[in-house]
XYZ file of C-alpha atoms in Angstrom:
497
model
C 47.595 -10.753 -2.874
C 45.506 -8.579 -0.837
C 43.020 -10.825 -0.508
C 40.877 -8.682 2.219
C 40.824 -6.127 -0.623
C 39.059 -8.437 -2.722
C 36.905 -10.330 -0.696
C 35.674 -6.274 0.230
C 34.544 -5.885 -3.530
C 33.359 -9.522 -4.306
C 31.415 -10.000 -1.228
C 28.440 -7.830 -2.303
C 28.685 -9.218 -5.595
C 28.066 -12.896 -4.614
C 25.497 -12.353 -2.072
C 23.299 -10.204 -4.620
C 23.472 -12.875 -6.912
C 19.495 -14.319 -7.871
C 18.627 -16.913 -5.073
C 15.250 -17.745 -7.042
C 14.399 -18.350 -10.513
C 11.575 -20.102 -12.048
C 11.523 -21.837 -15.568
C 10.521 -19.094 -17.271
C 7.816 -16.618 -18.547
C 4.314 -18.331 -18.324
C 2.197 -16.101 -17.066
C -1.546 -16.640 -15.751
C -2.591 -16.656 -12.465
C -4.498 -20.333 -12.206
C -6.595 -19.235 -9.655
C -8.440 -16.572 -11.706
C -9.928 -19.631 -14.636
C -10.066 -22.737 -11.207
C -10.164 -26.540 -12.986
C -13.458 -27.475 -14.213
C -14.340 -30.537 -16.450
C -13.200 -30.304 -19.989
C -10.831 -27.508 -18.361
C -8.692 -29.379 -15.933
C -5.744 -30.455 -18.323
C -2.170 -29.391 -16.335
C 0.086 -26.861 -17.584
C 2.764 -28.404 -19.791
C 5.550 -27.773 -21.835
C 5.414 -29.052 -25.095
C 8.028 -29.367 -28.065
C 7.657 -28.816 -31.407
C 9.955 -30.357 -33.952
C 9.583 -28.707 -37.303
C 10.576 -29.778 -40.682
C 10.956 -27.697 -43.590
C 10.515 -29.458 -47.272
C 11.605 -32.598 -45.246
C 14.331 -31.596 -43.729
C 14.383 -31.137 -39.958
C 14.686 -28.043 -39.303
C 14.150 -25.354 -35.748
C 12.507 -27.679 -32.627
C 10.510 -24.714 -30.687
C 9.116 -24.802 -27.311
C 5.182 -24.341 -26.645
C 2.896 -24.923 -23.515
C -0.776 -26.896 -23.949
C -3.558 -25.389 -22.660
C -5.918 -26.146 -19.674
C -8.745 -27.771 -22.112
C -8.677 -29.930 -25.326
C -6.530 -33.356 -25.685
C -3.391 -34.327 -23.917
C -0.237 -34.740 -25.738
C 1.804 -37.831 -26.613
C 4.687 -38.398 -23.601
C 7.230 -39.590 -26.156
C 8.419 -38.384 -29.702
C 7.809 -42.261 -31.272
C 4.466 -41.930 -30.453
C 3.605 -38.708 -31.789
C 2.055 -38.116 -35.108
C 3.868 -35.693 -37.881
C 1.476 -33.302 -39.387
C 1.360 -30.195 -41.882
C 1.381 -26.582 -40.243
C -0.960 -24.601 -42.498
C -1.802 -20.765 -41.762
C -5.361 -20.134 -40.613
C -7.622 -17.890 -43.181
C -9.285 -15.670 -41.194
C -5.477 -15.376 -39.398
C -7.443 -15.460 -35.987
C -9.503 -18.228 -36.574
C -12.400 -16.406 -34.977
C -14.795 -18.072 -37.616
C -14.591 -21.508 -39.298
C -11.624 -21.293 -41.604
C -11.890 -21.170 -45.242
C -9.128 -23.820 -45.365
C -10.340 -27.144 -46.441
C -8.549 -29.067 -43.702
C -7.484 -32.874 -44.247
C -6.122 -33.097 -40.412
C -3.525 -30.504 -40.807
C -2.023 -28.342 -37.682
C -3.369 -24.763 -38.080
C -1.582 -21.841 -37.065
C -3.042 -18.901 -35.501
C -2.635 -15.554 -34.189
C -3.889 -14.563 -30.875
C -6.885 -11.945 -29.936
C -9.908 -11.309 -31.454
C -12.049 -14.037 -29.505
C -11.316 -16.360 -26.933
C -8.607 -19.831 -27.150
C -11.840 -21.922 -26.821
C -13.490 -20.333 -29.610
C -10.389 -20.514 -31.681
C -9.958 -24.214 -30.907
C -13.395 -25.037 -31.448
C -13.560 -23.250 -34.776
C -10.516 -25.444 -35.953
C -12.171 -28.707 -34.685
C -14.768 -27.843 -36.755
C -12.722 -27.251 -39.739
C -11.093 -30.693 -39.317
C -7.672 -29.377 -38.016
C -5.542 -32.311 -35.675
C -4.323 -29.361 -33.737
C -4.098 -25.731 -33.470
C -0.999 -24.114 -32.326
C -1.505 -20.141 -31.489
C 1.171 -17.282 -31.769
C 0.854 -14.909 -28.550
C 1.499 -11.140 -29.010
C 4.433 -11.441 -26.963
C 8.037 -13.373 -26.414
C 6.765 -14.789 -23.873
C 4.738 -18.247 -22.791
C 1.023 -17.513 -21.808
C -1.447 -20.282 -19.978
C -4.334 -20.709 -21.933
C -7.489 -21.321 -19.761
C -11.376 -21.597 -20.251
C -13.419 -18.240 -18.961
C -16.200 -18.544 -16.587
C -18.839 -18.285 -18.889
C -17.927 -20.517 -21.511
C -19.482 -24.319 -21.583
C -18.523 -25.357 -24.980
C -15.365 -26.558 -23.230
C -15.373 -30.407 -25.262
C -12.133 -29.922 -27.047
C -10.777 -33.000 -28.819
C -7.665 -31.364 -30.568
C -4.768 -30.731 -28.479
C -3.833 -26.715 -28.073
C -0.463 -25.168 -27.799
C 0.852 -21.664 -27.382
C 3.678 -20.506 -29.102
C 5.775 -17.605 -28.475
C 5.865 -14.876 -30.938
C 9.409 -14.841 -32.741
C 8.472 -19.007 -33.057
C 5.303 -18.360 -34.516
C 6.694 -15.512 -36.811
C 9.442 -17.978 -38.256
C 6.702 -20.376 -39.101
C 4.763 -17.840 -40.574
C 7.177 -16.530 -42.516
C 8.236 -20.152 -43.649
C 4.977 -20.976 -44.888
C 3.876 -17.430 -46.641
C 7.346 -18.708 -48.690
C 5.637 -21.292 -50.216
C 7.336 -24.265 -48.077
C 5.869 -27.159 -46.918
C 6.479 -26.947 -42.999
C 5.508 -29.864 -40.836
C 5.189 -30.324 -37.223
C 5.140 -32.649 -34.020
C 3.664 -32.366 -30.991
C 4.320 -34.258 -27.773
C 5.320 -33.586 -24.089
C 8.022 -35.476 -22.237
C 7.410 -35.966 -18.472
C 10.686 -34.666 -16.601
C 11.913 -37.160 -13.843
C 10.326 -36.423 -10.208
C 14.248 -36.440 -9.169
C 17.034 -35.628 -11.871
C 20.759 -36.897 -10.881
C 22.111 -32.962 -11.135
C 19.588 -32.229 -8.282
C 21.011 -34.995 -6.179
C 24.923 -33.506 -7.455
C 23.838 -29.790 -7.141
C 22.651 -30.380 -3.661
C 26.186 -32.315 -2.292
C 27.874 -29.135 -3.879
C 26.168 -26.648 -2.032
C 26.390 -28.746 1.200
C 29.895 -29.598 0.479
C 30.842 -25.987 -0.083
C 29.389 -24.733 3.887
C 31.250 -28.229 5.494
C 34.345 -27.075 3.972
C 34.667 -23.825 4.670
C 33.179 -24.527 8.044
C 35.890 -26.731 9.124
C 38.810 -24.342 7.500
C 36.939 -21.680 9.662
C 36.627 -23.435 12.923
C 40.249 -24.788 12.311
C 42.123 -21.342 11.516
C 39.744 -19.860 14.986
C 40.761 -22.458 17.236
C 44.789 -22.257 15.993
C 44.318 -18.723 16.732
C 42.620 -18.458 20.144
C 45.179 -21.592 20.954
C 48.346 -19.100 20.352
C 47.000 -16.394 21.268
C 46.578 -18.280 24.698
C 50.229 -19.627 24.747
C 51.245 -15.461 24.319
C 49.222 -14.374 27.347
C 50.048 -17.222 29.444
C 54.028 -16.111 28.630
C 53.179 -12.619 28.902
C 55.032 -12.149 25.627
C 54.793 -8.723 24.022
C 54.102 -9.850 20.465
C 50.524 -10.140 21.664
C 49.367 -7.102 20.886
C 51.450 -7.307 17.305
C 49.901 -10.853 16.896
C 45.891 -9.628 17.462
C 46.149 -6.777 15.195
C 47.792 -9.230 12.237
C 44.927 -11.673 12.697
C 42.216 -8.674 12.734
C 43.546 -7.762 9.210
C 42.973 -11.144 8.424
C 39.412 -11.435 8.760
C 36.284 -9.428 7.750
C 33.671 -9.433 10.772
C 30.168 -8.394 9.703
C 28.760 -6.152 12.028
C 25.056 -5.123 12.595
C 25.197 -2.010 10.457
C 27.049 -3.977 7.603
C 24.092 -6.369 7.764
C 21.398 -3.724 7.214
C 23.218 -2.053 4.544
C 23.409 -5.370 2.901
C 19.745 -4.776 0.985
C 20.322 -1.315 0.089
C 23.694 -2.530 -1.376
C 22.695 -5.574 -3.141
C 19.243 -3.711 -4.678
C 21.694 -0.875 -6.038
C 23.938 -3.517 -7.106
C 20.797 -5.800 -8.664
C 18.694 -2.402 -10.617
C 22.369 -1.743 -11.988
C 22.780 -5.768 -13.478
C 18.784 -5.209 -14.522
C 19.301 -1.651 -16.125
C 23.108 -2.321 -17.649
C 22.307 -6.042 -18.694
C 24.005 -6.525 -22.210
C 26.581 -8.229 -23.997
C 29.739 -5.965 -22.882
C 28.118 -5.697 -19.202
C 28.427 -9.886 -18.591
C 31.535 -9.693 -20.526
C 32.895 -7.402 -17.195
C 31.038 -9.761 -14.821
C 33.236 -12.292 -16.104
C 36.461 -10.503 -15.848
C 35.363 -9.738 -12.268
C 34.291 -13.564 -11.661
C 37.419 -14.435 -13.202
C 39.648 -12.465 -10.372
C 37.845 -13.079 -7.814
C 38.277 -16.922 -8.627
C 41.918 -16.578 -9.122
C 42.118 -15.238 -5.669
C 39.563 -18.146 -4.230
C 41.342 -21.045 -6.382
C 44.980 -19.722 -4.922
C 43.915 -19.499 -1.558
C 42.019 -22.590 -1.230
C 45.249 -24.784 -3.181
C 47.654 -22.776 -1.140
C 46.289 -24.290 1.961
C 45.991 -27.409 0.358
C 48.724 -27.890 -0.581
C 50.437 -26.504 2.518
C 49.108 -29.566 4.779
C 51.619 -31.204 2.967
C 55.302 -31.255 4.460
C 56.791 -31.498 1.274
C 55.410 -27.534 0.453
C 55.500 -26.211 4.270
C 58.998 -24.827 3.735
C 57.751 -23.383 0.113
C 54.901 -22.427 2.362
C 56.415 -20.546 5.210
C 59.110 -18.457 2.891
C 58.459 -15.480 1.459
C 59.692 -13.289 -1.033
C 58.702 -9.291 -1.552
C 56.740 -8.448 -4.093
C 56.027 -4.721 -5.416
C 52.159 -4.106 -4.802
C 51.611 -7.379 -3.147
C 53.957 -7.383 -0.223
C 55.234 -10.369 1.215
C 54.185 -13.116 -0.670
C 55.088 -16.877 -0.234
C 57.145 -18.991 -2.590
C 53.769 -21.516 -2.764
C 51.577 -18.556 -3.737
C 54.163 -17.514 -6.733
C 54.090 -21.491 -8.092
C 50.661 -21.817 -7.838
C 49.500 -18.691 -8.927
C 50.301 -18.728 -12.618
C 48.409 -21.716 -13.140
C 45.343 -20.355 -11.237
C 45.227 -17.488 -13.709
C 45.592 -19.604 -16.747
C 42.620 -22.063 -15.501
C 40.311 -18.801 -15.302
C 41.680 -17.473 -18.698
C 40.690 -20.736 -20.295
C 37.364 -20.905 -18.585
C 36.619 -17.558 -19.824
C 37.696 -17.825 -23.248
C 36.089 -21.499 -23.793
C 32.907 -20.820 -21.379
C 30.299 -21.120 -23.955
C 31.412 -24.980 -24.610
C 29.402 -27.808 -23.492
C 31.473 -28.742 -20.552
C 32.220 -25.330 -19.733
C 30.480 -25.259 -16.361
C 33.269 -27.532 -14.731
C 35.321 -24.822 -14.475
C 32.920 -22.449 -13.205
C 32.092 -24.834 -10.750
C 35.631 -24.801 -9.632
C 35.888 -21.227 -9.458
C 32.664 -20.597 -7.731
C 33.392 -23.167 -5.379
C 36.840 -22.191 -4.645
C 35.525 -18.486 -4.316
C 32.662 -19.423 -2.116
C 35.130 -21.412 0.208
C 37.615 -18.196 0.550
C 34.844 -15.657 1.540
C 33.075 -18.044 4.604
C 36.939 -18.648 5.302
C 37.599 -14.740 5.548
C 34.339 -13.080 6.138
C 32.607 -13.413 9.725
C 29.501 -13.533 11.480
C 30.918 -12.359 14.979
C 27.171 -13.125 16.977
C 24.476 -15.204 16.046
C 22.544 -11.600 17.049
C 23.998 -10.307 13.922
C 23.348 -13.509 11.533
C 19.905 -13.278 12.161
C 20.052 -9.703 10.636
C 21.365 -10.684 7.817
C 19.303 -13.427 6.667
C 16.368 -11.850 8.025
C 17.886 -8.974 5.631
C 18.735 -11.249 3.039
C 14.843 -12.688 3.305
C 12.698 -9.415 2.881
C 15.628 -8.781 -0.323
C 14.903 -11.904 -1.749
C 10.772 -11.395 -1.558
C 10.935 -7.889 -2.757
C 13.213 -8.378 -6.195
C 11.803 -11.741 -6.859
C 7.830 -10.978 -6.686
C 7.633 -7.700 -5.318
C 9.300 -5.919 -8.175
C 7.006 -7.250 -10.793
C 3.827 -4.607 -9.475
C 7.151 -1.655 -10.839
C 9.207 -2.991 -13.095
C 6.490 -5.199 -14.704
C 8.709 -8.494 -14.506
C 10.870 -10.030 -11.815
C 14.099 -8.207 -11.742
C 16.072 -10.942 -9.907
C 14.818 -13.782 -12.252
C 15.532 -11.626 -15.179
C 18.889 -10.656 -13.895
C 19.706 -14.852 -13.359
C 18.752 -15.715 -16.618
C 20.791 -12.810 -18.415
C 18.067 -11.531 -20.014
C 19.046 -8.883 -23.416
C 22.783 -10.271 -23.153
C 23.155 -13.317 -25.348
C 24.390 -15.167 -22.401
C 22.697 -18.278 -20.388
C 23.051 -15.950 -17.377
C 25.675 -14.564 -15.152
C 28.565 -16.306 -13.958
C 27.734 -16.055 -10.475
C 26.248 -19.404 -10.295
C 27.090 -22.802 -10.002
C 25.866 -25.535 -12.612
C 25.336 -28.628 -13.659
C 23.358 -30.300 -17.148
C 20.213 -32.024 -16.729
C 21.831 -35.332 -18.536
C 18.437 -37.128 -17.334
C 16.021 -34.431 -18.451
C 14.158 -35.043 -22.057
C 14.219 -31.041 -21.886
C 17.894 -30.828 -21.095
C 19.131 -27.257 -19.956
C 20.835 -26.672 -16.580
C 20.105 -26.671 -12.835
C 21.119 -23.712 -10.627
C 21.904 -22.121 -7.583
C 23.207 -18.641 -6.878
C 26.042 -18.194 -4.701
C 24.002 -16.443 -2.057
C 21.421 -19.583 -1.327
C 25.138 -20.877 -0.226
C 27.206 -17.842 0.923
C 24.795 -16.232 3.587
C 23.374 -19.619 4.869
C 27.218 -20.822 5.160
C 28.335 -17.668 7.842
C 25.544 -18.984 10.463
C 27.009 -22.347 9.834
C 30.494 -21.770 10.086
C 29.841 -19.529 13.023
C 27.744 -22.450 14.864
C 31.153 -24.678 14.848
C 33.641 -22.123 15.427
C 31.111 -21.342 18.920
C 31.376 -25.304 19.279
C 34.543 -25.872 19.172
C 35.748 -22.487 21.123
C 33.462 -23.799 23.668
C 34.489 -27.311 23.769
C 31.170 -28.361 22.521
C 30.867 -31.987 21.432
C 27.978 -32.688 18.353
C 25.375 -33.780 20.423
C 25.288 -30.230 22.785
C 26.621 -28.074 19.786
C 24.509 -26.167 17.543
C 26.327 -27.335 14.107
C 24.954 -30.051 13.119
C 21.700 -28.568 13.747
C 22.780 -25.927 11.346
C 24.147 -28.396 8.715
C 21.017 -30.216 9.183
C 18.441 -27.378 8.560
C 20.420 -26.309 5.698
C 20.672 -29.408 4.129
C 16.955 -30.226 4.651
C 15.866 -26.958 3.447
C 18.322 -27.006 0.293
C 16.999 -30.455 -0.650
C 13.514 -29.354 0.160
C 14.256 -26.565 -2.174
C 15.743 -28.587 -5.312
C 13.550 -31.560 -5.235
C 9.893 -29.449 -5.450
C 11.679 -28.177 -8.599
C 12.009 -24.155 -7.347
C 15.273 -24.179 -9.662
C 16.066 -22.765 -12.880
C 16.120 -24.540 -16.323
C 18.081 -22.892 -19.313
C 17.370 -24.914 -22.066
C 19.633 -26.001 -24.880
C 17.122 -27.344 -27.430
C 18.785 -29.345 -30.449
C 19.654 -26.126 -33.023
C 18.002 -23.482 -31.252
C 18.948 -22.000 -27.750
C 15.743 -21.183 -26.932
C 14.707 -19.270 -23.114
C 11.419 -20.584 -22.238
């Protein structure tokens, strides 16, 4: 295949993938409502089991406020308790309700959380759980110039369609009942640890197939002019086809690209618009998976004559006997992938794909100066910044977080990601990383060793395992302060935080 054709479409698409996303819509800034005591609890998430006429039913996801009492850490220890709906529904005076230490329910506005959660103290409530006016999580904090601050039940924050199910449960006449406790994730979850050797995995191998295929060139290339043969000329202009360099007008473009590319994935996002993101994921990691088991496989001596033959074929030109074999099964592992992608274990295979993908394009694509690298990421940097935080002051939310978490599509986000399940995390979900935290990164370090070993450079004088090294300290640096994105898969609900 024509794979410079591809790797020409697909390149933009991977490096505008989301970089950044945070674990999801909570929004306060802290600094406005500082700690104070009786106000100093820490923002949490907390889960809430339900049962309906004592059956289990929907487990939702809340987050406790900064005052009133801390939650149980694990589910044994936490009490089960009635949900009962507040009468006035703001609970803006002492309720009417003659409370026996049920869980209240509430709707938001009217007065302050403090007041609310003081009101239902007073009415003998074990905990009051309020509906915001919005799908999204909001951090509940004290105001300046409230002192009444000595909360004793614990307060949660539940997102609107939650709160509305509840509601609507309970105006029904059924008994709903609730519990309320917040497991502590682990400091260091194994998927971090596997996520990380991925990434770093992904840049050492396609920095070595790089440095390899650059030194087996400048090596003929040298036997040519030192015979003076006239199949040098012939011989340059096959391996310029081969390869993509970046140059410094390519880098600049890059943002103005990419932020097209990203406002059309913002403004397009539905169903039918992932379901062509996946088509497009899918061929570009047939082409990726082919190359990278093509060359594979080719380092054996049983498939270098399979290898080396080739056979014409109409659109595709020359084409080896390897490529033919392999190729059918590369398209029936994306097929499968694509049709069975919503399964638990689905993220194997776009793992493999990505991977494969992300190993073809540092392979093919080139960084020809280290003048031009810093372009890029510099580039890549201010594009980053902008769409993550930037954005919100137009668009009033984060376009690129949006865009990773495939927001309005009834997807867990867009393909363009590699994966892995949080098997150690009480909250489950997934840990991420878009292909351009390993893409862009990877050119400057598959450039550093193809200038090593061009110039002979051994490791301690060469500038690659300085590369390697930053990346891998900044990656885990990254990961292990928790900047990565959680999609959790709660029990019967899917629910985005």
């Amino acid at each position: 295949m024509d794979t410079k054709r591809v790797i020409n479409i697909f390149i933009f698409i991977l490096v505008s993938s989301p970089c950044l996303a945070s674990a999801g819509d909570i929004v306060h800034q802290d600094n406005n409502a500082p700690k104070r005591p009786g106000c100093d609890n820490n923002f949490v998430l907390v889960k809430v089991p339900t049962w309906v006429d004592g059956g289990e039913d929907t487990e939702y996801v809340g987050v406790g406020a900064r005052f009133g009492r801390t939650l149980e850490a694990k589910e044994k220890d936490a009490s089960q308790n009635r949900l009962v709906l507040a009468d006035p529904p703001d609970c803006c005076s002492k309720p009417k309700n003659k409370l026996t230490g049920e869980a209240i329910l509430v709707h938001r506005g009217g007065c302050s959380f403090t007041a609310k959660a003081n009101f239902a103290e007073e009415a003998n409530a074990s905990a009051i759980l309020i509906i915001n006016n919005k799908t999204e999580l909001f951090k509940m904090v004290c105001e300046s110039n409230e002192t009444d601050v000595d909360i004793r039940i614990p307060a949660i924050m539940l997102p609107q369609d939650a709160g509305a199910n509840l509601e609507k449960l309970i105006k029904n006449n059924s008994v709903v009942s609730v519990q309320l406790y917040s497991p502590r994730r682990p400091v260091v979850d194994v998927a971090e640890v596997f996520l990380w050797l991925m990434a770093v995995g992904t840049i050492l191998c396609a920095s070595y197939w790089s440095a390899w295929t650059a030194r087996e060139t400048a090596i003929e290339l040298d036997k040519l002019l030192k015979d003076g043969s006239d199949e040098f000329s012939n011989m340059e202009g096959v391996n310029s086809n081969g390869f993509v360099d970046i140059n410094m007008a390519s880098a600049v473009s890059f943002v103005v690209i990419a932020s097209c590319f990203l406002v059309m994935l913002y403004k397009l996002m539905s169903f039918w618009f992932i379901e062509v993101l996946v088509v497009l994921f899918c061929i570009g990691g047939v082409e990726g998976l082919q190359t990278c088991v093509v060359a594979l496989l080719s380092c054996f001596r049983w498939f270098q004559h399979a290898g080396d033959s080739f056979i014409k074929v109409p659109f595709f030109g020359a084409v080896s006997y390897l490529t033919l074999a392999v190729c059918p099964f590369c398209i029936a592992f994306s097929v499968v992938w694509a049709v069975y992608r919503r399964i638990s274990f689905a993220w194997i295979g776009q793992d493999i794909l990505g991977i494969a993908l992300m190993i073809t394009v540092l392979q093919i694509v080139r960084v020809p100066n280290l003048k031009v690298g810093t372009v890029l990421l510099s580039c890549a940097f201010l594009y980053d910044i902008f769409w993550v935080f930037v954005s919100k002051w137009w668009f009033h939310e984060s376009v690129m977080i949006v865009v990773a978490r495939g927001d309005r599509s009834g997807e867990d986000g867009i393909p363009m990601l590699l994966k892995i399940p949080r098997l150690f995390d009480p909250w489950g979900g997934y840990s991420v990383i878009g292909f351009g935290d390993i893409i862009l990164p990877g050119l400057i370090v598959a450039f550093s060793l193809r200038y090593d070993w061009l110039m002979k450079k051994n490791f301690r004088s060469g500038y690659f395992v300085w590369a390697m090294t930053a990346y891998g300290l900044g990656m885990g640096k990254a990961k292990f302060v928790k900047l990565e994105t959680i999609i959790p898969c709660l029990y019967k609900e899917r629910v985005k935080l």
